[in-house]
């Protein structure tokens, strides 16, 4: 068995490699070559932890496995370790034998950022110049870094519930040489691309706070009850997602579907655009919205890639198992 410890991931995995892995697996999902297994998520009644598994199989790449982990809210305060914890285990699809164990914490951030970046590559207008960020927590910095590589952005605007967190975004924008400006939510009308990445349970962004032609990537809603944008925005937009079943049940589309504003059939797979089966954006006025719910196959795709990179770099730990 190959082990790639968490501490190795930062040196091995690049944003570009994560982008390619996620792009490829979204395409495989839309082609019916890869599928996610039902997600298990449990409050375990210990340390207030939420623990679960996300698994799947990609027949095209023969990637089989799962990500196990979750959220331990007291980790940082009590033990000095981060609250989100996950590990990916990959299996040999031919034999079922365990193939690799890979640290999943940084990979989760990279694959989530890669998902919105893929959506921007395929759905944002080519002339998008203003990038709007809603949320300024741990994931937001990764999202911003990956998004800035997709278009020739000239300005980043940001909003956060607690404005004192906005320097997290400003730092990333400045590193990329792009000016940053804090705005009220109404200021998001200036944005050509908006990414939301918060833990909110109620709509933050109103349907009228988005201009025609904008691409919106909703990345924070990955659980029943969470919500980042007004359901009316989904009714105004052409809606894409990683996986339709998750989008309408635990993703941003859950609310618009429950209210009858859109139906499951109105939500398209982003992979269909990658494959050329869906045209994607049809006009410069259309609002496109990507509902990034986070699927197990994304984790397996980046973990599988990092195992290859570790082997190439001679940094994979081999264990007899
Ligand atoms: P974090 O705790 O570091 O940051 C949370 C962010 O949400 C902060 O900007 C905070 O100000 C904001 N926020 C919290 N409550 C809010 C509210 N009521 N209204 C408006 N803003 C609010 O978390 P993180 O690690 O950056 O993760 C952000 C979200 O992304 C989480 O909900 C997480 O579950 C989700 N996530 C999604 C995926 C995916 O694949 N879609 C992957 C990883 C994380």
Short mmCIF file of C-alpha atoms and ligand atoms in Angstrom, two decimals:
data_model
loop_
_atom_site.label_atom_id
_atom_site.label_comp_id
_atom_site.label_asym_id
_atom_site.label_seq_id
_atom_site.Cartn_x
_atom_site.Cartn_y
_atom_site.Cartn_z
CA UNK A 1 0.00 0.00 0.00
CA UNK A 2 1.16 3.54 -0.77
CA UNK A 3 0.84 6.24 1.86
CA UNK A 4 0.94 9.93 0.99
CA UNK A 5 0.86 11.80 4.31
CA UNK A 6 -0.90 15.12 4.70
CA UNK A 7 2.42 16.96 5.16
CA UNK A 8 3.53 15.94 1.63
CA UNK A 9 0.47 17.18 -0.25
CA UNK A 10 1.39 20.88 -0.41
CA UNK A 11 4.67 20.13 -2.18
CA UNK A 12 3.21 17.55 -4.56
CA UNK A 13 -0.19 18.82 -5.68
CA UNK A 14 -0.62 21.85 -7.90
CA UNK A 15 -3.74 23.86 -8.67
CA UNK A 16 -3.31 22.89 -12.31
CA UNK A 17 -3.21 19.16 -11.49
CA UNK A 18 -6.30 19.54 -9.28
CA UNK A 19 -8.11 21.43 -12.05
CA UNK A 20 -7.35 18.73 -14.62
CA UNK A 21 -8.37 15.90 -12.26
CA UNK A 22 -11.69 17.55 -11.41
CA UNK A 23 -12.41 18.55 -15.01
CA UNK A 24 -11.79 14.97 -16.14
CA UNK A 25 -13.97 13.36 -13.47
CA UNK A 26 -16.87 15.81 -14.03
CA UNK A 27 -16.73 14.82 -17.69
CA UNK A 28 -16.67 11.11 -16.78
CA UNK A 29 -19.69 11.57 -14.50
CA UNK A 30 -21.69 13.24 -17.27
CA UNK A 31 -20.68 10.50 -19.71
CA UNK A 32 -22.01 7.86 -17.29
CA UNK A 33 -18.51 6.49 -16.75
CA UNK A 34 -18.25 7.48 -13.10
CA UNK A 35 -20.75 7.55 -10.27
CA UNK A 36 -20.88 8.59 -6.65
CA UNK A 37 -22.20 6.30 -3.94
CA UNK A 38 -24.81 7.58 -1.47
CA UNK A 39 -23.20 9.85 1.12
CA UNK A 40 -23.14 8.74 4.75
CA UNK A 41 -23.00 11.56 7.31
CA UNK A 42 -23.61 10.98 11.02
CA UNK A 43 -23.50 12.98 14.23
CA UNK A 44 -21.55 10.40 16.24
CA UNK A 45 -22.52 11.70 19.69
CA UNK A 46 -18.89 12.30 20.69
CA UNK A 47 -17.01 15.63 20.63
CA UNK A 48 -20.01 17.05 18.71
CA UNK A 49 -18.39 15.53 15.62
CA UNK A 50 -20.01 15.05 12.23
CA UNK A 51 -18.43 12.07 10.50
CA UNK A 52 -19.10 10.43 7.16
CA UNK A 53 -17.99 8.78 3.93
CA UNK A 54 -18.10 9.94 0.34
CA UNK A 55 -17.22 7.25 -2.17
CA UNK A 56 -17.50 6.36 -5.80
CA UNK A 57 -16.10 4.58 -8.81
CA UNK A 58 -14.68 6.04 -11.99
CA UNK A 59 -14.66 3.27 -14.57
CA UNK A 60 -12.77 5.37 -17.10
CA UNK A 61 -9.83 5.91 -14.75
CA UNK A 62 -10.40 2.76 -12.65
CA UNK A 63 -10.47 4.92 -9.51
CA UNK A 64 -12.32 3.30 -6.62
CA UNK A 65 -12.38 4.47 -3.03
CA UNK A 66 -13.77 6.77 -0.42
CA UNK A 67 -13.04 9.83 1.63
CA UNK A 68 -13.75 9.40 5.32
CA UNK A 69 -13.82 12.26 7.74
CA UNK A 70 -15.81 15.22 8.85
CA UNK A 71 -15.93 18.09 11.25
CA UNK A 72 -14.69 18.09 14.85
CA UNK A 73 -15.66 21.58 16.12
CA UNK A 74 -13.44 21.56 19.25
CA UNK A 75 -10.21 20.35 17.64
CA UNK A 76 -8.50 23.70 17.30
CA UNK A 77 -9.37 25.00 20.75
CA UNK A 78 -8.72 21.74 22.62
CA UNK A 79 -5.93 20.09 20.64
CA UNK A 80 -4.47 22.62 18.23
CA UNK A 81 -5.44 20.61 15.13
CA UNK A 82 -7.81 21.79 12.41
CA UNK A 83 -11.52 21.10 12.74
CA UNK A 84 -12.06 19.59 9.28
CA UNK A 85 -10.33 16.19 9.07
CA UNK A 86 -10.37 13.69 6.21
CA UNK A 87 -8.44 10.81 4.71
CA UNK A 88 -8.85 9.21 1.27
CA UNK A 89 -8.48 5.47 0.80
CA UNK A 90 -8.10 4.12 -2.74
CA UNK A 91 -8.64 0.51 -3.76
CA UNK A 92 -7.41 -1.54 -6.71
CA UNK A 93 -10.51 -1.77 -8.92
CA UNK A 94 -9.38 -5.14 -10.33
CA UNK A 95 -8.82 -6.92 -7.01
CA UNK A 96 -10.40 -4.85 -4.24
CA UNK A 97 -7.05 -4.71 -2.45
CA UNK A 98 -6.21 -1.43 -0.75
CA UNK A 99 -4.00 0.69 -3.01
CA UNK A 100 -3.31 3.93 -1.17
CA UNK A 101 -4.07 6.09 1.84
CA UNK A 102 -3.81 9.84 1.26
CA UNK A 103 -4.17 12.84 3.56
CA UNK A 104 -7.39 14.58 2.51
CA UNK A 105 -7.39 17.96 4.25
CA UNK A 106 -5.51 20.17 1.80
CA UNK A 107 -6.83 18.08 -1.10
CA UNK A 108 -10.40 18.95 -0.09
CA UNK A 109 -9.65 22.66 -0.35
CA UNK A 110 -7.85 22.21 -3.68
CA UNK A 111 -10.57 20.08 -5.26
CA UNK A 112 -13.31 22.44 -4.09
CA UNK A 113 -11.46 25.42 -5.53
CA UNK A 114 -10.84 23.46 -8.72
CA UNK A 115 -14.59 22.82 -9.10
CA UNK A 116 -15.52 26.51 -9.15
CA UNK A 117 -12.49 27.22 -11.37
CA UNK A 118 -13.71 24.61 -13.88
CA UNK A 119 -17.17 26.22 -13.81
CA UNK A 120 -15.62 29.64 -14.51
CA UNK A 121 -13.51 28.24 -17.36
CA UNK A 122 -16.58 26.77 -19.07
CA UNK A 123 -19.38 29.19 -18.12
CA UNK A 124 -18.08 32.70 -17.40
CA UNK A 125 -17.94 35.30 -20.16
CA UNK A 126 -14.51 35.54 -21.77
CA UNK A 127 -14.46 39.27 -21.00
CA UNK A 128 -15.14 38.81 -17.25
CA UNK A 129 -12.98 41.37 -15.40
CA UNK A 130 -14.49 41.80 -11.91
CA UNK A 131 -14.50 38.88 -9.50
CA UNK A 132 -16.83 39.02 -6.49
CA UNK A 133 -16.21 36.96 -3.36
CA UNK A 134 -18.83 36.24 -0.69
CA UNK A 135 -17.14 34.61 2.29
CA UNK A 136 -13.60 35.04 3.58
CA UNK A 137 -12.93 31.88 5.61
CA UNK A 138 -10.49 29.02 5.10
CA UNK A 139 -11.85 27.86 1.72
CA UNK A 140 -12.31 31.35 0.30
CA UNK A 141 -8.59 31.97 -0.17
CA UNK A 142 -8.24 28.74 -2.17
CA UNK A 143 -11.31 29.62 -4.25
CA UNK A 144 -9.99 33.08 -5.03
CA UNK A 145 -6.49 31.87 -6.00
CA UNK A 146 -7.88 29.28 -8.44
CA UNK A 147 -10.53 31.62 -9.90
CA UNK A 148 -8.03 34.40 -10.63
CA UNK A 149 -6.25 32.06 -13.06
CA UNK A 150 -9.34 31.59 -15.24
CA UNK A 151 -9.89 35.07 -16.70
CA UNK A 152 -7.97 38.36 -16.94
CA UNK A 153 -9.53 39.76 -13.77
CA UNK A 154 -8.73 43.41 -13.08
CA UNK A 155 -10.45 43.75 -9.70
CA UNK A 156 -11.65 41.61 -6.80
CA UNK A 157 -14.56 42.80 -4.69
CA UNK A 158 -15.48 41.05 -1.45
CA UNK A 159 -18.17 40.85 1.20
CA UNK A 160 -18.11 38.92 4.45
CA UNK A 161 -20.47 38.77 7.42
CA UNK A 162 -17.53 39.71 9.62
CA UNK A 163 -15.63 42.35 7.62
CA UNK A 164 -12.52 41.87 9.77
CA UNK A 165 -11.92 38.62 7.83
CA UNK A 166 -11.71 40.41 4.46
CA UNK A 167 -7.91 40.89 4.64
CA UNK A 168 -7.75 37.09 3.97
CA UNK A 169 -9.06 37.86 0.49
CA UNK A 170 -7.14 41.10 0.04
CA UNK A 171 -3.85 39.26 0.67
CA UNK A 172 -4.55 36.68 -2.06
CA UNK A 173 -5.69 39.32 -4.55
CA UNK A 174 -2.60 41.45 -3.90
CA UNK A 175 -0.31 38.43 -4.33
CA UNK A 176 -1.86 38.03 -7.78
CA UNK A 177 -1.40 41.74 -8.50
CA UNK A 178 -5.13 42.46 -8.58
CA UNK A 179 -6.65 45.31 -6.50
CA UNK A 180 -9.21 44.43 -3.82
CA UNK A 181 -12.21 46.40 -2.63
CA UNK A 182 -14.65 45.61 0.19
CA UNK A 183 -18.27 46.15 -0.87
CA UNK A 184 -21.82 45.88 0.42
CA UNK A 185 -23.88 43.09 -1.15
CA UNK A 186 -25.45 45.55 -3.62
CA UNK A 187 -21.92 46.18 -4.90
CA UNK A 188 -21.87 42.63 -6.29
CA UNK A 189 -23.82 44.01 -9.30
CA UNK A 190 -20.41 45.12 -10.59
CA UNK A 191 -19.10 41.52 -10.64
CA UNK A 192 -18.86 39.38 -13.78
CA UNK A 193 -18.16 36.29 -11.68
CA UNK A 194 -19.31 35.74 -8.08
CA UNK A 195 -18.16 32.93 -5.80
CA UNK A 196 -20.02 32.28 -2.54
CA UNK A 197 -18.25 30.09 0.01
CA UNK A 198 -19.83 30.47 3.43
CA UNK A 199 -21.48 28.35 6.12
CA UNK A 200 -24.71 30.31 5.91
CA UNK A 201 -28.16 28.81 6.54
CA UNK A 202 -30.03 31.68 4.91
CA UNK A 203 -29.81 33.51 1.60
CA UNK A 204 -27.10 36.17 1.55
CA UNK A 205 -27.14 37.31 -2.09
CA UNK A 206 -30.45 38.57 -3.49
CA UNK A 207 -31.67 37.76 -6.99
CA UNK A 208 -31.55 41.48 -7.88
CA UNK A 209 -27.95 41.87 -6.68
CA UNK A 210 -26.59 39.97 -9.68
CA UNK A 211 -26.23 41.62 -13.10
CA UNK A 212 -27.15 39.96 -16.39
CA UNK A 213 -24.25 38.00 -17.87
CA UNK A 214 -22.76 37.06 -14.49
CA UNK A 215 -21.49 33.60 -13.63
CA UNK A 216 -22.21 32.64 -10.00
CA UNK A 217 -20.49 29.69 -8.30
CA UNK A 218 -22.27 28.70 -5.07
CA UNK A 219 -19.74 26.56 -3.21
CA UNK A 220 -20.72 26.66 0.47
CA UNK A 221 -24.03 24.78 0.45
CA UNK A 222 -23.28 21.09 0.91
CA UNK A 223 -25.85 20.09 3.54
CA UNK A 224 -29.61 20.15 3.92
CA UNK A 225 -30.71 23.55 5.23
CA UNK A 226 -27.64 25.53 4.16
CA UNK A 227 -28.26 28.41 1.75
CA UNK A 228 -26.25 31.24 0.20
CA UNK A 229 -28.39 32.87 -2.50
CA UNK A 230 -32.06 33.75 -2.97
CA UNK A 231 -34.02 30.94 -4.66
CA UNK A 232 -35.21 33.54 -7.18
CA UNK A 233 -31.65 33.78 -8.49
CA UNK A 234 -31.77 30.12 -9.52
CA UNK A 235 -35.05 30.82 -11.32
CA UNK A 236 -33.31 33.66 -13.23
CA UNK A 237 -30.23 31.57 -14.03
CA UNK A 238 -29.26 28.57 -16.11
CA UNK A 239 -28.24 26.16 -13.35
CA UNK A 240 -25.35 23.69 -13.54
CA UNK A 241 -23.97 21.37 -10.89
CA UNK A 242 -21.46 18.62 -10.21
CA UNK A 243 -24.21 16.06 -9.46
CA UNK A 244 -27.92 16.70 -9.90
CA UNK A 245 -29.07 14.36 -7.08
CA UNK A 246 -26.92 16.26 -4.57
CA UNK A 247 -27.76 19.67 -5.99
CA UNK A 248 -31.51 19.25 -5.44
CA UNK A 249 -31.21 17.58 -2.02
CA UNK A 250 -28.22 19.11 -0.21
CA UNK A 251 -27.00 21.79 -2.62
CA UNK A 252 -28.05 25.35 -3.33
CA UNK A 253 -30.85 24.18 -5.65
CA UNK A 254 -32.65 22.39 -2.77
CA UNK A 255 -34.55 25.60 -1.86
CA UNK A 256 -35.61 26.65 -5.36
CA UNK A 257 -36.74 23.07 -6.08
CA UNK A 258 -38.66 22.82 -2.78
CA UNK A 259 -40.42 26.11 -3.61
CA UNK A 260 -41.29 24.85 -7.09
CA UNK A 261 -39.32 27.68 -8.78
CA UNK A 262 -37.23 25.18 -10.75
CA UNK A 263 -37.45 21.44 -11.28
CA UNK A 264 -34.77 18.77 -11.13
CA UNK A 265 -34.79 18.76 -14.95
CA UNK A 266 -33.63 22.40 -14.97
CA UNK A 267 -30.31 21.47 -13.35
CA UNK A 268 -27.58 20.40 -15.79
CA UNK A 269 -24.31 18.62 -15.15
CA UNK A 270 -21.25 20.80 -15.72
CA UNK A 271 -19.60 17.69 -17.15
CA UNK A 272 -22.04 17.81 -20.07
CA UNK A 273 -20.61 21.21 -21.01
CA UNK A 274 -17.06 19.85 -20.70
CA UNK A 275 -18.03 16.92 -22.95
CA UNK A 276 -19.68 19.23 -25.48
CA UNK A 277 -23.10 17.64 -24.91
CA UNK A 278 -24.47 20.95 -23.53
CA UNK A 279 -23.57 24.30 -25.12
CA UNK A 280 -23.06 26.01 -21.73
CA UNK A 281 -23.49 29.79 -21.80
CA UNK A 282 -25.75 30.81 -24.69
CA UNK A 283 -25.54 34.60 -24.53
CA UNK A 284 -23.67 37.47 -22.91
CA UNK A 285 -26.81 38.35 -20.94
CA UNK A 286 -27.52 34.93 -19.47
CA UNK A 287 -26.82 34.35 -15.78
CA UNK A 288 -25.12 30.99 -15.26
CA UNK A 289 -25.00 29.43 -11.80
CA UNK A 290 -22.85 26.50 -10.71
CA UNK A 291 -24.08 24.66 -7.63
CA UNK A 292 -20.91 23.00 -6.33
CA UNK A 293 -22.02 20.45 -3.77
CA UNK A 294 -18.76 18.48 -3.53
CA UNK A 295 -18.71 14.86 -4.65
CA UNK A 296 -16.60 11.92 -3.51
CA UNK A 297 -15.29 11.37 -7.02
CA UNK A 298 -13.57 14.76 -6.87
CA UNK A 299 -11.67 13.59 -3.79
CA UNK A 300 -10.74 10.30 -5.41
CA UNK A 301 -9.60 12.07 -8.59
CA UNK A 302 -7.20 14.42 -6.80
CA UNK A 303 -6.00 11.70 -4.41
CA UNK A 304 -5.28 9.36 -7.29
CA UNK A 305 -3.30 12.12 -9.04
CA UNK A 306 -1.30 12.91 -5.93
CA UNK A 307 -0.37 9.23 -5.55
CA UNK A 308 1.07 9.32 -9.09
CA UNK A 309 2.94 12.54 -8.33
CA UNK A 310 4.32 11.07 -5.08
CA UNK A 311 5.54 8.00 -6.92
CA UNK A 312 7.16 10.12 -9.64
CA UNK A 313 8.88 12.25 -7.01
CA UNK A 314 9.99 9.19 -4.99
CA UNK A 315 8.04 10.50 -1.99
CA UNK A 316 5.42 7.76 -1.64
CA UNK A 317 5.73 5.70 1.55
CA UNK A 318 5.34 1.98 0.75
CA UNK A 319 3.83 -0.30 3.39
CA UNK A 320 3.35 -4.06 3.21
CA UNK A 321 -0.33 -4.70 3.82
P1 LIG B 1 -14.84 28.79 7.58
O1 LIG B 1 -15.44 28.47 8.91
O2 LIG B 1 -13.37 28.98 7.49
O3 LIG B 1 -15.53 30.12 7.00
C1 LIG B 1 -16.92 30.25 7.04
C2 LIG B 1 -17.35 31.47 6.22
O4 LIG B 1 -18.77 31.55 6.24
C3 LIG B 1 -16.82 32.79 6.79
O5 LIG B 1 -16.57 33.68 5.73
C4 LIG B 1 -18.02 33.28 7.63
O6 LIG B 1 -18.02 34.67 7.80
C5 LIG B 1 -19.15 32.83 6.74
N1 LIG B 1 -20.42 32.70 7.44
C6 LIG B 1 -20.69 31.89 8.50
N2 LIG B 1 -21.99 32.03 8.86
C7 LIG B 1 -22.54 32.94 8.01
C8 LIG B 1 -23.83 33.49 7.86
N3 LIG B 1 -24.83 33.13 8.67
N4 LIG B 1 -24.04 34.38 6.88
C9 LIG B 1 -23.04 34.76 6.06
N5 LIG B 1 -21.78 34.26 6.15
C10 LIG B 1 -21.55 33.36 7.11
O7 LIG B 1 -15.34 27.66 6.60
P2 LIG B 1 -14.68 27.19 5.23
O8 LIG B 1 -13.73 26.07 5.50
O9 LIG B 1 -14.22 28.38 4.48
O10 LIG B 1 -15.94 26.54 4.50
C11 LIG B 1 -16.99 27.37 4.02
C12 LIG B 1 -18.16 26.50 3.61
O11 LIG B 1 -17.81 25.69 2.50
C13 LIG B 1 -18.65 25.54 4.68
O12 LIG B 1 -20.05 25.63 4.73
C14 LIG B 1 -18.21 24.18 4.17
O13 LIG B 1 -19.06 23.14 4.63
C15 LIG B 1 -18.32 24.40 2.69
N6 LIG B 1 -17.53 23.47 1.87
C16 LIG B 1 -18.07 23.05 0.69
C17 LIG B 1 -17.37 22.18 -0.12
C18 LIG B 1 -17.92 21.74 -1.43
O14 LIG B 1 -17.35 20.85 -2.08
N7 LIG B 1 -18.98 22.34 -1.91
C19 LIG B 1 -16.11 21.71 0.28
C20 LIG B 1 -15.57 22.18 1.47
C21 LIG B 1 -16.30 23.06 2.27
#
